[in-house]
Amino acid sequence: MIHILYRHTQHASGAGKQRPEGFTYDKCLNNILNTIEGNDDITFHLIYDGNCTITDDRIHKVVEFTGGSDKASFFYTWEYAKELNLEDKDLVYFLENDYLHLPGWYEKVIDLYNSFNVPGYVALYDHMDKYTLEMYEDLQSQLYVTKSSHWRTVPSTCGSFIINKQILKEDYDVHTSMYSDHDKFLMLGKTRNRIIISSIPGLSTHCESQFMTPVIDWSVYLKNDKLC
């Protein structure tokens, strides 16, 4: 079972971010719901900062709270996750509200966890900064191959990632006291030997124009209402 904890708000603005043509928050929400429709092994929790007016049968639970910032939303979602009644093999997907996903991402994630012991975090976003020499001139990755996809280790990721019950419990203290993604993941790697495994090509993208997951033509998803 994967529990998607989708952080959303009526005040979403994305101020300062360059968005791809056709981007809307509604399209991102509808896209992820399309990819999980009919899948009984996924539970979708809408963690909503404000008064939620969204109605969709594919959303299993709506949780309203008052936070007022992305930082407050992230910390609240970890508090919520801590109280979930999880089975040992359950996974939790912390997900921000400006991502697009490819169909079939769930099956590839399950294939990864069935193939390897993952001592850390799984990212579906193949961040473009990993291909920039100015950012990661000496980057080296360990490759993982499953029956259906390729994955590689990366030093850090953004605020959307998948973890298991054990990591949720053990790293709760860090994620509820540190906010900066990059610094936090570097620290977790050094002090707790956590790894981050990212899919290649990516199975999702953060919707910032200059950092879109490569190889995939994401404009197809933004233009097609059936996909978004």
PDB file of C-alpha atoms in Angstrom:
ATOM      1  CA  MET A   1       0.000   0.000   0.000  1.00  0.00           C
ATOM      2  CA  ILE A   2       1.207   3.487  -0.871  1.00  0.00           C
ATOM      3  CA  HIS A   3      -0.234   6.423   1.049  1.00  0.00           C
ATOM      4  CA  ILE A   4       0.058   9.611  -1.005  1.00  0.00           C
ATOM      5  CA  LEU A   5       0.164  12.689   1.229  1.00  0.00           C
ATOM      6  CA  TYR A   6      -0.580  15.466  -1.248  1.00  0.00           C
ATOM      7  CA  ARG A   7       0.121  18.953   0.088  1.00  0.00           C
ATOM      8  CA  HIS A   8      -2.157  21.584  -1.402  1.00  0.00           C
ATOM      9  CA  THR A   9      -3.614  24.993  -0.561  1.00  0.00           C
ATOM     10  CA  GLN A  10      -6.079  27.562  -1.844  1.00  0.00           C
ATOM     11  CA  HIS A  11      -3.264  30.124  -1.612  1.00  0.00           C
ATOM     12  CA  ALA A  12      -0.882  28.350  -4.032  1.00  0.00           C
ATOM     13  CA  SER A  13       0.964  30.924  -6.125  1.00  0.00           C
ATOM     14  CA  GLY A  14       4.395  29.564  -7.058  1.00  0.00           C
ATOM     15  CA  ALA A  15       5.742  33.108  -6.863  1.00  0.00           C
ATOM     16  CA  GLY A  16       9.167  33.401  -8.446  1.00  0.00           C
ATOM     17  CA  LYS A  17       8.950  30.126 -10.361  1.00  0.00           C
ATOM     18  CA  GLN A  18       8.915  29.905 -14.154  1.00  0.00           C
ATOM     19  CA  ARG A  19       6.133  27.532 -15.135  1.00  0.00           C
ATOM     20  CA  PRO A  20       5.803  25.543 -18.370  1.00  0.00           C
ATOM     21  CA  GLU A  21       3.120  26.645 -20.796  1.00  0.00           C
ATOM     22  CA  GLY A  22      -0.286  25.317 -19.785  1.00  0.00           C
ATOM     23  CA  PHE A  23       0.634  24.648 -16.171  1.00  0.00           C
ATOM     24  CA  THR A  24      -2.069  24.845 -13.499  1.00  0.00           C
ATOM     25  CA  TYR A  25      -2.309  23.348 -10.023  1.00  0.00           C
ATOM     26  CA  ASP A  26      -5.608  21.745 -11.006  1.00  0.00           C
ATOM     27  CA  LYS A  27      -3.894  19.879 -13.847  1.00  0.00           C
ATOM     28  CA  CYS A  28      -1.246  18.512 -11.490  1.00  0.00           C
ATOM     29  CA  LEU A  29      -3.866  17.253  -9.046  1.00  0.00           C
ATOM     30  CA  ASN A  30      -5.971  15.692 -11.781  1.00  0.00           C
ATOM     31  CA  ASN A  31      -2.886  14.110 -13.345  1.00  0.00           C
ATOM     32  CA  ILE A  32      -1.841  12.212 -10.216  1.00  0.00           C
ATOM     33  CA  LEU A  33      -5.431  11.140  -9.592  1.00  0.00           C
ATOM     34  CA  ASN A  34      -5.657   9.831 -13.166  1.00  0.00           C
ATOM     35  CA  THR A  35      -2.539   7.711 -12.665  1.00  0.00           C
ATOM     36  CA  ILE A  36      -3.919   6.003  -9.553  1.00  0.00           C
ATOM     37  CA  GLU A  37      -7.560   5.650 -10.574  1.00  0.00           C
ATOM     38  CA  GLY A  38      -8.870   2.153  -9.865  1.00  0.00           C
ATOM     39  CA  ASN A  39      -5.756   1.135  -7.906  1.00  0.00           C
ATOM     40  CA  ASP A  40      -6.851  -0.319  -4.578  1.00  0.00           C
ATOM     41  CA  ASP A  41      -3.257  -0.362  -3.320  1.00  0.00           C
ATOM     42  CA  ILE A  42      -3.066   3.446  -3.129  1.00  0.00           C
ATOM     43  CA  THR A  43      -4.695   5.764  -0.601  1.00  0.00           C
ATOM     44  CA  PHE A  44      -4.808   9.463  -1.470  1.00  0.00           C
ATOM     45  CA  HIS A  45      -4.739  11.938   1.430  1.00  0.00           C
ATOM     46  CA  LEU A  46      -5.299  15.586   0.484  1.00  0.00           C
ATOM     47  CA  ILE A  47      -3.484  17.647   3.135  1.00  0.00           C
ATOM     48  CA  TYR A  48      -5.068  21.052   2.582  1.00  0.00           C
ATOM     49  CA  ASP A  49      -3.922  24.346   4.072  1.00  0.00           C
ATOM     50  CA  GLY A  50      -7.185  26.312   4.265  1.00  0.00           C
ATOM     51  CA  ASN A  51     -10.812  25.535   3.515  1.00  0.00           C
ATOM     52  CA  CYS A  52     -11.002  22.819   0.881  1.00  0.00           C
ATOM     53  CA  THR A  53     -13.791  22.970  -1.728  1.00  0.00           C
ATOM     54  CA  ILE A  54     -12.355  20.196  -3.919  1.00  0.00           C
ATOM     55  CA  THR A  55     -14.619  17.207  -4.420  1.00  0.00           C
ATOM     56  CA  ASP A  56     -13.369  14.103  -6.204  1.00  0.00           C
ATOM     57  CA  ASP A  57     -14.245  10.474  -5.522  1.00  0.00           C
ATOM     58  CA  ARG A  58     -10.617   9.489  -6.132  1.00  0.00           C
ATOM     59  CA  ILE A  59      -9.554  11.431  -3.021  1.00  0.00           C
ATOM     60  CA  HIS A  60      -9.901   9.112  -0.055  1.00  0.00           C
ATOM     61  CA  LYS A  61      -9.414  11.618   2.748  1.00  0.00           C
ATOM     62  CA  VAL A  62      -9.301  15.417   3.026  1.00  0.00           C
ATOM     63  CA  VAL A  63      -7.460  16.904   6.007  1.00  0.00           C
ATOM     64  CA  GLU A  64      -7.804  20.658   6.566  1.00  0.00           C
ATOM     65  CA  PHE A  65      -5.424  22.689   8.700  1.00  0.00           C
ATOM     66  CA  THR A  66      -4.143  26.246   9.002  1.00  0.00           C
ATOM     67  CA  GLY A  67      -0.461  26.692   8.284  1.00  0.00           C
ATOM     68  CA  GLY A  68       0.089  29.672   6.025  1.00  0.00           C
ATOM     69  CA  SER A  69       3.418  28.602   4.514  1.00  0.00           C
ATOM     70  CA  ASP A  70       5.068  25.732   2.690  1.00  0.00           C
ATOM     71  CA  LYS A  71       7.298  25.113   5.702  1.00  0.00           C
ATOM     72  CA  ALA A  72       4.311  24.851   8.056  1.00  0.00           C
ATOM     73  CA  SER A  73       2.588  22.544   5.572  1.00  0.00           C
ATOM     74  CA  PHE A  74       5.608  20.241   5.345  1.00  0.00           C
ATOM     75  CA  PHE A  75       5.989  19.972   9.119  1.00  0.00           C
ATOM     76  CA  TYR A  76       2.254  19.377   9.578  1.00  0.00           C
ATOM     77  CA  THR A  77       2.277  16.611   6.976  1.00  0.00           C
ATOM     78  CA  TRP A  78       5.040  14.806   8.859  1.00  0.00           C
ATOM     79  CA  GLU A  79       3.018  15.043  12.057  1.00  0.00           C
ATOM     80  CA  TYR A  80       0.058  13.590  10.169  1.00  0.00           C
ATOM     81  CA  ALA A  81       2.183  10.816   8.662  1.00  0.00           C
ATOM     82  CA  LYS A  82       3.493   9.834  12.077  1.00  0.00           C
ATOM     83  CA  GLU A  83      -0.057   9.012  13.215  1.00  0.00           C
ATOM     84  CA  LEU A  84      -0.929   6.822  10.228  1.00  0.00           C
ATOM     85  CA  ASN A  85      -1.684   3.191  10.980  1.00  0.00           C
ATOM     86  CA  LEU A  86       0.913   1.657   8.669  1.00  0.00           C
ATOM     87  CA  GLU A  87       1.750  -1.937   7.887  1.00  0.00           C
ATOM     88  CA  ASP A  88       5.440  -2.838   7.778  1.00  0.00           C
ATOM     89  CA  LYS A  89       5.510  -2.954   3.970  1.00  0.00           C
ATOM     90  CA  ASP A  90       3.503   0.242   3.451  1.00  0.00           C
ATOM     91  CA  LEU A  91       5.071   3.213   1.696  1.00  0.00           C
ATOM     92  CA  VAL A  92       4.401   6.921   2.181  1.00  0.00           C
ATOM     93  CA  TYR A  93       4.683   9.361  -0.719  1.00  0.00           C
ATOM     94  CA  PHE A  94       5.147  12.969   0.384  1.00  0.00           C
ATOM     95  CA  LEU A  95       4.025  14.942  -2.667  1.00  0.00           C
ATOM     96  CA  GLU A  96       3.938  18.660  -3.469  1.00  0.00           C
ATOM     97  CA  ASN A  97       1.179  20.176  -5.586  1.00  0.00           C
ATOM     98  CA  ASP A  98       3.185  21.170  -8.682  1.00  0.00           C
ATOM     99  CA  TYR A  99       4.280  17.805 -10.081  1.00  0.00           C
ATOM    100  CA  LEU A 100       3.207  15.793 -13.117  1.00  0.00           C
ATOM    101  CA  HIS A 101       3.456  11.992 -13.216  1.00  0.00           C
ATOM    102  CA  LEU A 102       3.727   9.399 -15.937  1.00  0.00           C
ATOM    103  CA  PRO A 103       1.231   6.527 -16.077  1.00  0.00           C
ATOM    104  CA  GLY A 104       2.651   3.346 -14.562  1.00  0.00           C
ATOM    105  CA  TRP A 105       4.845   5.028 -11.963  1.00  0.00           C
ATOM    106  CA  TYR A 106       3.312   2.933  -9.183  1.00  0.00           C
ATOM    107  CA  GLU A 107       4.243  -0.397 -10.748  1.00  0.00           C
ATOM    108  CA  LYS A 108       7.860   0.709 -11.230  1.00  0.00           C
ATOM    109  CA  VAL A 109       8.119   1.862  -7.621  1.00  0.00           C
ATOM    110  CA  ILE A 110       6.791  -1.460  -6.335  1.00  0.00           C
ATOM    111  CA  ASP A 111       9.188  -3.286  -8.657  1.00  0.00           C
ATOM    112  CA  LEU A 112      12.084  -1.312  -7.143  1.00  0.00           C
ATOM    113  CA  TYR A 113      11.111  -2.103  -3.550  1.00  0.00           C
ATOM    114  CA  ASN A 114      10.549  -5.765  -4.422  1.00  0.00           C
ATOM    115  CA  SER A 115      13.973  -5.941  -6.077  1.00  0.00           C
ATOM    116  CA  PHE A 116      16.146  -4.102  -3.549  1.00  0.00           C
ATOM    117  CA  ASN A 117      16.350  -3.155   0.084  1.00  0.00           C
ATOM    118  CA  VAL A 118      16.060   0.633  -0.140  1.00  0.00           C
ATOM    119  CA  PRO A 119      17.832   2.196   2.873  1.00  0.00           C
ATOM    120  CA  GLY A 120      16.532   5.671   2.281  1.00  0.00           C
ATOM    121  CA  TYR A 121      14.424   7.676  -0.139  1.00  0.00           C
ATOM    122  CA  VAL A 122      12.941   7.184  -3.603  1.00  0.00           C
ATOM    123  CA  ALA A 123      12.480  10.154  -5.933  1.00  0.00           C
ATOM    124  CA  LEU A 124      10.458   9.977  -9.136  1.00  0.00           C
ATOM    125  CA  TYR A 125      11.760  13.358 -10.293  1.00  0.00           C
ATOM    126  CA  ASP A 126      14.935  13.336 -12.396  1.00  0.00           C
ATOM    127  CA  HIS A 127      16.136  16.836 -11.507  1.00  0.00           C
ATOM    128  CA  MET A 128      17.961  18.673 -14.317  1.00  0.00           C
ATOM    129  CA  ASP A 129      20.508  20.109 -11.907  1.00  0.00           C
ATOM    130  CA  LYS A 130      22.131  16.656 -11.750  1.00  0.00           C
ATOM    131  CA  TYR A 131      23.253  17.218 -15.361  1.00  0.00           C
ATOM    132  CA  THR A 132      24.781  20.649 -14.712  1.00  0.00           C
ATOM    133  CA  LEU A 133      28.560  20.701 -14.272  1.00  0.00           C
ATOM    134  CA  GLU A 134      28.368  23.893 -12.245  1.00  0.00           C
ATOM    135  CA  MET A 135      26.247  22.093  -9.658  1.00  0.00           C
ATOM    136  CA  TYR A 136      27.617  18.540  -9.701  1.00  0.00           C
ATOM    137  CA  GLU A 137      30.938  18.436 -11.533  1.00  0.00           C
ATOM    138  CA  ASP A 138      32.122  15.281  -9.746  1.00  0.00           C
ATOM    139  CA  LEU A 139      28.783  13.513  -9.318  1.00  0.00           C
ATOM    140  CA  GLN A 140      28.998   9.722  -9.318  1.00  0.00           C
ATOM    141  CA  SER A 141      25.965   7.432  -9.072  1.00  0.00           C
ATOM    142  CA  GLN A 142      25.303   3.798  -8.315  1.00  0.00           C
ATOM    143  CA  LEU A 143      22.887   2.264 -10.793  1.00  0.00           C
ATOM    144  CA  TYR A 144      19.963  -0.004  -9.959  1.00  0.00           C
ATOM    145  CA  VAL A 145      18.174  -2.068 -12.584  1.00  0.00           C
ATOM    146  CA  THR A 146      14.808  -3.750 -12.117  1.00  0.00           C
ATOM    147  CA  LYS A 147      12.643  -5.675 -14.562  1.00  0.00           C
ATOM    148  CA  SER A 148      10.931  -2.483 -15.676  1.00  0.00           C
ATOM    149  CA  SER A 149      13.226   0.513 -15.117  1.00  0.00           C
ATOM    150  CA  HIS A 150      16.585   2.050 -14.264  1.00  0.00           C
ATOM    151  CA  TRP A 151      17.400   4.040 -11.134  1.00  0.00           C
ATOM    152  CA  ARG A 152      20.450   5.836  -9.792  1.00  0.00           C
ATOM    153  CA  THR A 153      21.624   7.349  -6.544  1.00  0.00           C
ATOM    154  CA  VAL A 154      21.666  11.146  -6.184  1.00  0.00           C
ATOM    155  CA  PRO A 155      22.880  13.362  -3.307  1.00  0.00           C
ATOM    156  CA  SER A 156      19.570  15.153  -2.684  1.00  0.00           C
ATOM    157  CA  THR A 157      16.078  15.721  -3.974  1.00  0.00           C
ATOM    158  CA  CYS A 158      13.168  18.117  -3.480  1.00  0.00           C
ATOM    159  CA  GLY A 159      10.256  17.873  -1.038  1.00  0.00           C
ATOM    160  CA  SER A 160       8.512  15.032  -2.906  1.00  0.00           C
ATOM    161  CA  PHE A 161       9.770  11.534  -2.111  1.00  0.00           C
ATOM    162  CA  ILE A 162       8.731   8.027  -1.086  1.00  0.00           C
ATOM    163  CA  ILE A 163       9.818   6.289   2.115  1.00  0.00           C
ATOM    164  CA  ASN A 164       8.930   3.170   4.055  1.00  0.00           C
ATOM    165  CA  LYS A 165       7.605   2.887   7.594  1.00  0.00           C
ATOM    166  CA  GLN A 166      11.042   2.423   9.138  1.00  0.00           C
ATOM    167  CA  ILE A 167      12.539   5.550   7.554  1.00  0.00           C
ATOM    168  CA  LEU A 168       9.444   7.531   8.516  1.00  0.00           C
ATOM    169  CA  LYS A 169       9.969   6.599  12.144  1.00  0.00           C
ATOM    170  CA  GLU A 170      13.748   6.977  12.248  1.00  0.00           C
ATOM    171  CA  ASP A 171      14.053  10.268  10.327  1.00  0.00           C
ATOM    172  CA  TYR A 172      10.988  11.997  11.767  1.00  0.00           C
ATOM    173  CA  ASP A 173      13.165  14.119  14.047  1.00  0.00           C
ATOM    174  CA  VAL A 174      15.205  15.510  11.153  1.00  0.00           C
ATOM    175  CA  HIS A 175      12.274  16.329   8.881  1.00  0.00           C
ATOM    176  CA  THR A 176      10.405  18.130  11.632  1.00  0.00           C
ATOM    177  CA  SER A 177      13.377  20.286  12.566  1.00  0.00           C
ATOM    178  CA  MET A 178      15.102  20.996   9.232  1.00  0.00           C
ATOM    179  CA  TYR A 179      13.481  22.483   6.142  1.00  0.00           C
ATOM    180  CA  SER A 180      16.150  23.023   3.473  1.00  0.00           C
ATOM    181  CA  ASP A 181      15.943  20.004   1.157  1.00  0.00           C
ATOM    182  CA  HIS A 182      19.533  19.989  -0.099  1.00  0.00           C
ATOM    183  CA  ASP A 183      21.254  20.506   3.262  1.00  0.00           C
ATOM    184  CA  LYS A 184      18.948  18.055   4.983  1.00  0.00           C
ATOM    185  CA  PHE A 185      19.566  15.210   2.567  1.00  0.00           C
ATOM    186  CA  LEU A 186      23.315  15.762   2.554  1.00  0.00           C
ATOM    187  CA  MET A 187      23.267  15.568   6.354  1.00  0.00           C
ATOM    188  CA  LEU A 188      21.156  12.410   6.324  1.00  0.00           C
ATOM    189  CA  GLY A 189      23.593  10.825   3.904  1.00  0.00           C
ATOM    190  CA  LYS A 190      26.597  11.638   6.058  1.00  0.00           C
ATOM    191  CA  THR A 191      25.170  10.895   9.511  1.00  0.00           C
ATOM    192  CA  ARG A 192      22.659   8.098   8.819  1.00  0.00           C
ATOM    193  CA  ASN A 193      23.935   6.564   5.575  1.00  0.00           C
ATOM    194  CA  ARG A 194      20.692   7.350   3.796  1.00  0.00           C
ATOM    195  CA  ILE A 195      20.646   7.096   0.030  1.00  0.00           C
ATOM    196  CA  ILE A 196      18.288   8.675  -2.481  1.00  0.00           C
ATOM    197  CA  ILE A 197      17.349   6.614  -5.511  1.00  0.00           C
ATOM    198  CA  SER A 198      15.997   8.525  -8.499  1.00  0.00           C
ATOM    199  CA  SER A 199      14.345   7.017 -11.574  1.00  0.00           C
ATOM    200  CA  ILE A 200      15.967   7.493 -14.990  1.00  0.00           C
ATOM    201  CA  PRO A 201      14.238   8.638 -17.082  1.00  0.00           C
ATOM    202  CA  GLY A 202      12.111  10.330 -14.464  1.00  0.00           C
ATOM    203  CA  LEU A 203       8.602   9.152 -13.664  1.00  0.00           C
ATOM    204  CA  SER A 204       7.536  12.641 -12.597  1.00  0.00           C
ATOM    205  CA  THR A 205       8.616  16.235 -13.028  1.00  0.00           C
ATOM    206  CA  HIS A 206       8.600  19.323 -10.881  1.00  0.00           C
ATOM    207  CA  CYS A 207       6.870  21.963 -13.013  1.00  0.00           C
ATOM    208  CA  GLU A 208       9.614  24.546 -13.213  1.00  0.00           C
ATOM    209  CA  SER A 209      10.496  25.324 -16.828  1.00  0.00           C
ATOM    210  CA  GLN A 210      14.275  25.251 -16.453  1.00  0.00           C
ATOM    211  CA  PHE A 211      14.340  22.086 -14.348  1.00  0.00           C
ATOM    212  CA  MET A 212      11.817  19.779 -16.033  1.00  0.00           C
ATOM    213  CA  THR A 213      12.697  16.084 -16.054  1.00  0.00           C
ATOM    214  CA  PRO A 214      14.531  15.454 -19.368  1.00  0.00           C
ATOM    215  CA  VAL A 215      13.682  13.039 -22.207  1.00  0.00           C
ATOM    216  CA  ILE A 216       9.903  13.180 -21.576  1.00  0.00           C
ATOM    217  CA  ASP A 217       7.756  15.596 -23.617  1.00  0.00           C
ATOM    218  CA  TRP A 218       5.739  16.992 -20.719  1.00  0.00           C
ATOM    219  CA  SER A 219       3.847  19.400 -22.973  1.00  0.00           C
ATOM    220  CA  VAL A 220       1.781  16.408 -24.114  1.00  0.00           C
ATOM    221  CA  TYR A 221       0.450  16.043 -20.572  1.00  0.00           C
ATOM    222  CA  LEU A 222      -0.220  19.739 -20.110  1.00  0.00           C
ATOM    223  CA  LYS A 223      -2.138  19.969 -23.388  1.00  0.00           C
ATOM    224  CA  ASN A 224      -4.206  16.779 -23.063  1.00  0.00           C
ATOM    225  CA  ASP A 225      -7.100  17.086 -20.603  1.00  0.00           C
ATOM    226  CA  LYS A 226      -7.426  13.298 -20.455  1.00  0.00           C
ATOM    227  CA  LEU A 227      -3.885  13.068 -19.059  1.00  0.00           C
ATOM    228  CA  CYS A 228      -4.240  16.135 -16.821  1.00  0.00           C
TER     229      CYS A 228
END
